[in-house]
CSV table of C-alpha atoms in Angstrom, one decimal:
chain,number,residue,atom,x,y,z
A,1,MET,CA,-0.3,-0.1,0.0
A,2,ALA,CA,1.6,3.4,-0.8
A,3,THR,CA,2.2,5.5,2.2
A,4,ASN,CA,1.4,9.1,1.8
A,5,ASP,CA,4.7,10.7,0.8
A,6,ASP,CA,4.7,7.9,-2.1
A,7,ILE,CA,1.1,9.6,-2.6
A,8,LEU,CA,2.2,13.0,-2.6
A,9,LYS,CA,5.4,12.7,-5.2
A,10,LEU,CA,2.6,11.5,-7.6
A,11,PHE,CA,1.0,15.5,-8.0
A,12,GLU,CA,4.6,16.1,-8.3
A,13,GLY,CA,4.6,19.5,-11.9
A,14,LEU,CA,0.7,18.5,-11.7
A,15,ARG,CA,-1.4,21.7,-12.2
A,16,VAL,CA,-4.8,22.6,-10.1
A,17,ALA,CA,-6.2,22.4,-13.5
A,18,ASP,CA,-5.6,18.7,-13.8
A,19,VAL,CA,-5.9,18.1,-10.4
A,20,ARG,CA,-9.6,19.2,-11.4
A,21,ASP,CA,-9.7,17.6,-14.4
A,22,GLY,CA,-8.6,14.0,-12.2
A,23,MET,CA,-11.2,15.1,-9.4
A,24,ASP,CA,-13.9,15.1,-12.2
A,25,TRP,CA,-13.1,11.9,-14.3
A,26,ILE,CA,-13.7,9.5,-11.1
A,27,GLY,CA,-17.2,11.5,-10.4
A,28,LEU,CA,-15.8,13.9,-7.8
A,29,HIS,CA,-17.4,17.0,-10.0
A,30,HIS,CA,-18.5,18.8,-7.1
A,31,ARG,CA,-15.2,18.4,-4.3
A,32,GLY,CA,-12.6,19.9,-3.7
A,33,THR,CA,-12.3,23.4,-4.7
A,34,MET,CA,-11.5,26.4,-3.0
A,35,ASN,CA,-14.1,29.2,-3.2
A,36,ARG,CA,-12.3,31.1,-5.6
A,37,GLU,CA,-11.8,34.1,-2.3
A,38,ILE,CA,-8.9,32.2,-1.6
A,39,ARG,CA,-6.1,33.1,-3.6
A,40,PRO,CA,-2.3,34.1,-3.8
A,41,ILE,CA,-0.7,37.1,-2.5
A,42,VAL,CA,1.7,36.9,-5.0
A,43,PRO,CA,0.9,35.3,-8.9
A,44,GLY,CA,3.4,32.8,-10.2
A,45,VAL,CA,3.5,30.6,-6.8
A,46,ARG,CA,2.9,26.7,-7.0
A,47,MET,CA,2.1,24.3,-3.9
A,48,CYS,CA,1.8,20.6,-3.7
A,49,GLY,CA,1.9,19.1,0.0
A,50,ARG,CA,-0.2,17.1,2.7
A,51,ALA,CA,-2.9,19.4,4.5
A,52,PHE,CA,-2.1,20.4,8.6
A,53,THR,CA,-5.1,21.8,10.0
A,54,VAL,CA,-5.3,24.1,12.4
A,55,LYS,CA,-8.4,25.9,13.4
A,56,SER,CA,-8.4,29.5,14.9
A,57,ARG,CA,-11.9,31.7,16.9
A,58,PRO,CA,-13.0,34.6,17.3
A,59,THR,CA,-12.3,36.0,21.4
A,60,ASP,CA,-13.8,36.9,24.1
A,61,LYS,CA,-11.4,38.2,25.8
A,62,THR,CA,-11.0,41.7,26.3
A,63,ILE,CA,-8.1,44.2,25.9
A,64,PRO,CA,-7.3,45.7,29.4
A,65,HIS,CA,-6.7,49.8,29.4
A,66,LEU,CA,-2.7,49.6,30.0
A,67,THR,CA,-0.3,52.3,29.5
A,68,PRO,CA,2.1,51.4,26.3
A,69,GLU,CA,4.3,49.6,28.1
A,70,GLU,CA,2.2,47.8,30.1
A,71,TYR,CA,0.6,46.4,26.6
A,72,THR,CA,4.2,45.4,25.6
A,73,ASP,CA,4.3,43.0,28.3
A,74,TRP,CA,0.6,42.1,28.0
A,75,ALA,CA,1.3,41.4,24.9
A,76,TYR,CA,4.2,39.1,24.7
A,77,ASN,CA,4.2,37.8,27.9
A,78,TYR,CA,0.4,36.9,28.4
A,79,TRP,CA,-1.2,37.0,25.0
A,80,TYR,CA,0.9,34.7,22.6
A,81,LYS,CA,2.5,32.6,25.7
A,82,GLU,CA,-1.5,31.7,26.4
A,83,VAL,CA,-4.2,32.8,23.5
A,84,ALA,CA,-2.3,33.3,20.6
A,85,ILE,CA,-0.1,30.2,21.2
A,86,GLN,CA,1.1,27.9,18.5
A,87,PRO,CA,1.8,24.4,19.7
A,88,TRP,CA,1.3,22.2,17.1
A,89,VAL,CA,4.3,23.6,14.5
A,90,ASP,CA,6.6,21.2,16.2
A,91,ASP,CA,4.5,18.6,14.8
A,92,LEU,CA,4.9,19.9,11.0
A,93,ARG,CA,6.8,17.6,8.9
A,94,PRO,CA,9.3,18.8,5.1
A,95,GLY,CA,5.5,18.4,3.2
A,96,ASP,CA,3.3,19.6,5.1
A,97,VAL,CA,0.9,22.3,4.0
A,98,VAL,CA,-0.3,24.6,7.2
A,99,VAL,CA,-4.3,24.5,6.5
A,100,ILE,CA,-6.1,27.5,9.0
A,101,GLU,CA,-9.4,27.9,9.2
A,102,GLY,CA,-9.4,31.4,9.8
A,103,HIS,CA,-12.1,34.1,10.3
A,104,ASP,CA,-13.3,37.4,8.3
A,105,LEU,CA,-12.3,40.0,11.7
A,106,ASN,CA,-9.3,42.0,9.3
A,107,VAL,CA,-6.6,39.8,11.1
A,108,GLY,CA,-3.3,39.3,9.9
A,109,GLU,CA,-2.9,35.8,11.8
A,110,VAL,CA,-0.3,35.0,9.0
A,111,GLY,CA,2.8,36.8,8.5
A,112,SER,CA,6.3,37.0,7.9
A,113,ASN,CA,7.5,35.4,11.5
A,114,ASN,CA,5.5,32.6,12.1
A,115,SER,CA,5.3,31.5,8.4
A,116,LEU,CA,8.5,31.7,8.1
A,117,GLY,CA,9.2,29.4,11.1
A,118,TRP,CA,6.6,26.8,9.5
A,119,ARG,CA,9.3,27.1,6.3
A,120,VAL,CA,12.2,26.4,9.1
A,121,LYS,CA,10.3,23.2,9.9
A,122,GLY,CA,9.6,22.2,6.0
A,123,ALA,CA,6.2,23.4,5.3
A,124,VAL,CA,5.7,24.6,1.4
A,125,GLY,CA,2.9,26.2,1.7
A,126,VAL,CA,0.1,28.0,3.4
A,127,VAL,CA,-3.7,28.2,3.2
A,128,THR,CA,-6.0,30.2,4.9
A,129,SER,CA,-9.7,31.7,5.3
A,130,GLY,CA,-8.6,34.5,7.6
A,131,GLY,CA,-5.9,37.2,6.7
A,132,VAL,CA,-2.1,37.8,6.3
A,133,ARG,CA,0.1,40.5,7.0
A,134,ASP,CA,3.3,42.1,6.2
A,135,ILE,CA,2.8,40.8,2.2
A,136,ASP,CA,6.1,42.5,1.4
A,137,GLU,CA,7.9,40.1,3.6
A,138,CYS,CA,6.3,37.6,3.0
A,139,VAL,CA,6.8,37.6,-0.8
A,140,ARG,CA,10.4,38.0,-0.2
A,141,GLN,CA,10.3,35.0,1.2
A,142,GLY,CA,9.5,32.7,-1.4
A,143,LEU,CA,6.6,30.2,0.6
A,144,PRO,CA,3.4,30.1,-1.1
A,145,ILE,CA,0.6,31.9,0.9
A,146,PHE,CA,-2.9,31.9,-0.5
A,147,ALA,CA,-5.4,33.7,1.7
A,148,ARG,CA,-9.0,35.7,1.8
A,149,TYR,CA,-7.8,39.0,2.6
A,150,ARG,CA,-4.8,41.0,3.4
A,151,SER,CA,-5.2,42.7,6.4
A,152,GLN,CA,-2.8,45.1,9.0
A,153,ALA,CA,-3.7,43.7,12.4
A,154,MET,CA,-2.3,42.2,15.0
A,155,THR,CA,-4.5,38.8,16.6
A,156,GLN,CA,-4.3,40.4,20.2
A,157,GLY,CA,-7.8,41.3,21.2
A,158,ARG,CA,-8.7,39.4,18.1
A,159,LEU,CA,-7.9,35.9,17.2
A,160,GLU,CA,-7.2,33.0,19.6
A,161,TYR,CA,-5.6,29.6,19.0
A,162,GLU,CA,-8.9,26.5,19.1
A,163,THR,CA,-6.7,23.3,18.2
A,164,ALA,CA,-4.9,21.5,15.1
A,165,ASN,CA,-5.2,18.3,13.7
A,166,VAL,CA,-9.0,18.2,13.0
A,167,PRO,CA,-11.0,18.4,9.7
A,168,VAL,CA,-11.0,22.5,9.0
A,169,ALA,CA,-13.5,24.3,6.4
A,170,VAL,CA,-11.9,26.6,4.0
A,171,GLY,CA,-13.3,28.3,1.5
A,172,ASP,CA,-16.2,25.8,1.7
A,173,VAL,CA,-14.5,22.8,1.6
A,174,LEU,CA,-14.0,19.7,4.4
A,175,VAL,CA,-10.2,19.4,5.1
A,176,ARG,CA,-8.3,16.1,6.8
A,177,PRO,CA,-5.4,16.0,8.1
A,178,GLY,CA,-3.4,14.4,5.7
A,179,ASP,CA,-5.3,15.2,2.5
A,180,ILE,CA,-3.6,16.1,0.0
A,181,VAL,CA,-4.0,20.2,-1.1
A,182,VAL,CA,-3.0,21.8,-5.1
A,183,GLY,CA,-2.2,25.7,-5.6
A,184,ASP,CA,-1.5,27.8,-7.7
A,185,GLY,CA,-3.1,30.8,-10.2
A,186,ASP,CA,-5.9,28.9,-10.9
A,187,GLY,CA,-6.4,28.6,-6.4
A,188,VAL,CA,-6.5,26.1,-4.2
A,189,ILE,CA,-7.8,22.9,-4.5
A,190,VAL,CA,-8.2,19.5,-2.3
A,191,VAL,CA,-8.0,16.1,-2.8
A,192,PRO,CA,-9.0,13.4,-0.2
A,193,ILE,CA,-6.5,11.7,0.3
A,194,GLU,CA,-8.5,7.9,-0.1
A,195,HIS,CA,-8.7,8.8,-3.9
A,196,ALA,CA,-5.6,10.5,-4.5
A,197,GLU,CA,-4.0,7.8,-6.0
A,198,GLN,CA,-6.8,7.5,-9.2
A,199,VAL,CA,-7.0,11.4,-9.4
A,200,ALA,CA,-3.1,11.7,-10.0
A,201,THR,CA,-3.5,9.0,-12.5
A,202,TYR,CA,-6.1,10.6,-14.5
A,203,ALA,CA,-4.9,14.3,-13.3
A,204,ARG,CA,-1.1,13.1,-14.9
A,205,GLN,CA,-3.4,11.6,-18.4
A,206,GLU,CA,-4.9,15.2,-19.1
A,207,LEU,CA,-1.6,17.5,-18.3
A,208,GLU,CA,0.0,15.0,-20.8
A,209,LYS,CA,-2.7,15.2,-23.6
A,210,ASP,CA,-2.4,19.1,-22.9
A,211,LYS,CA,1.4,18.9,-23.3
A,212,ARG,CA,1.1,17.4,-26.5
A,213,THR,CA,-1.5,20.0,-27.9
A,214,ARG,CA,0.5,22.6,-27.1
A,215,ARG,CA,3.6,21.4,-27.7
A,216,ARG,CA,2.1,21.0,-31.5
A,217,TYR,CA,0.8,24.6,-31.3
A,218,TYR,CA,4.7,25.8,-30.0
A,219,GLU,CA,6.5,24.3,-33.2
A,220,GLN,CA,3.5,26.1,-35.6
A,221,LEU,CA,4.9,29.0,-34.1
A,222,GLY,CA,9.0,28.8,-34.2
A,223,TRP,CA,8.7,29.3,-30.2
A,224,GLU,CA,11.3,27.6,-28.1
A,225,LEU,CA,10.1,24.7,-26.3
A,226,ASP,CA,9.6,25.4,-22.3
A,227,GLU,CA,8.8,23.5,-19.1
A,228,THR,CA,5.2,23.6,-20.0
A,229,VAL,CA,5.0,21.2,-23.2
A,230,LEU,CA,8.0,18.8,-22.4
């Protein structure tokens, strides 16, 4: 029986469009495609990995009236140590895509600092139904990030950690730990792990058919062949 890592290799080089075709080919016509609001923060990025799921929630905790010095202590010694925590980071493995069930609270739950830490652990991408901040640094750092919106705000007084490694709902799609997540300029698609081998087979079939046809057009136009047609 193929391992999760073996299955992931079957998706190497496949586009979101190919995976969508593979899903259709086996009858999963209305499964997997995330809402079009979930988009890459920069054009041209691609990712493929195993879903590592995280769930956050709106907080009911209020920010006390504090001096700026007291606020610094409250934010860094209380909020980010007890409320907006990330106990799951040490469980990340190379090849994981961090998939966050976030909220429309105008909060940059994903930023240049935490996403870079996830990359150090081996994450190959991030998908969130919440927001991202530090966009310029996130783009420079190169980790593919797909998000619902951009935001300037930190999480304190707005959003807190709930749980990880459970099924989540992101972009109107159920995502379970270990499902295959593929993203590019066409958005994000999630393949249930139990169907992944079959989906990859037909996705590959459609990719190779597309390459053959487009390669002939390249040749007719006198264009140099590139990796998209070879």
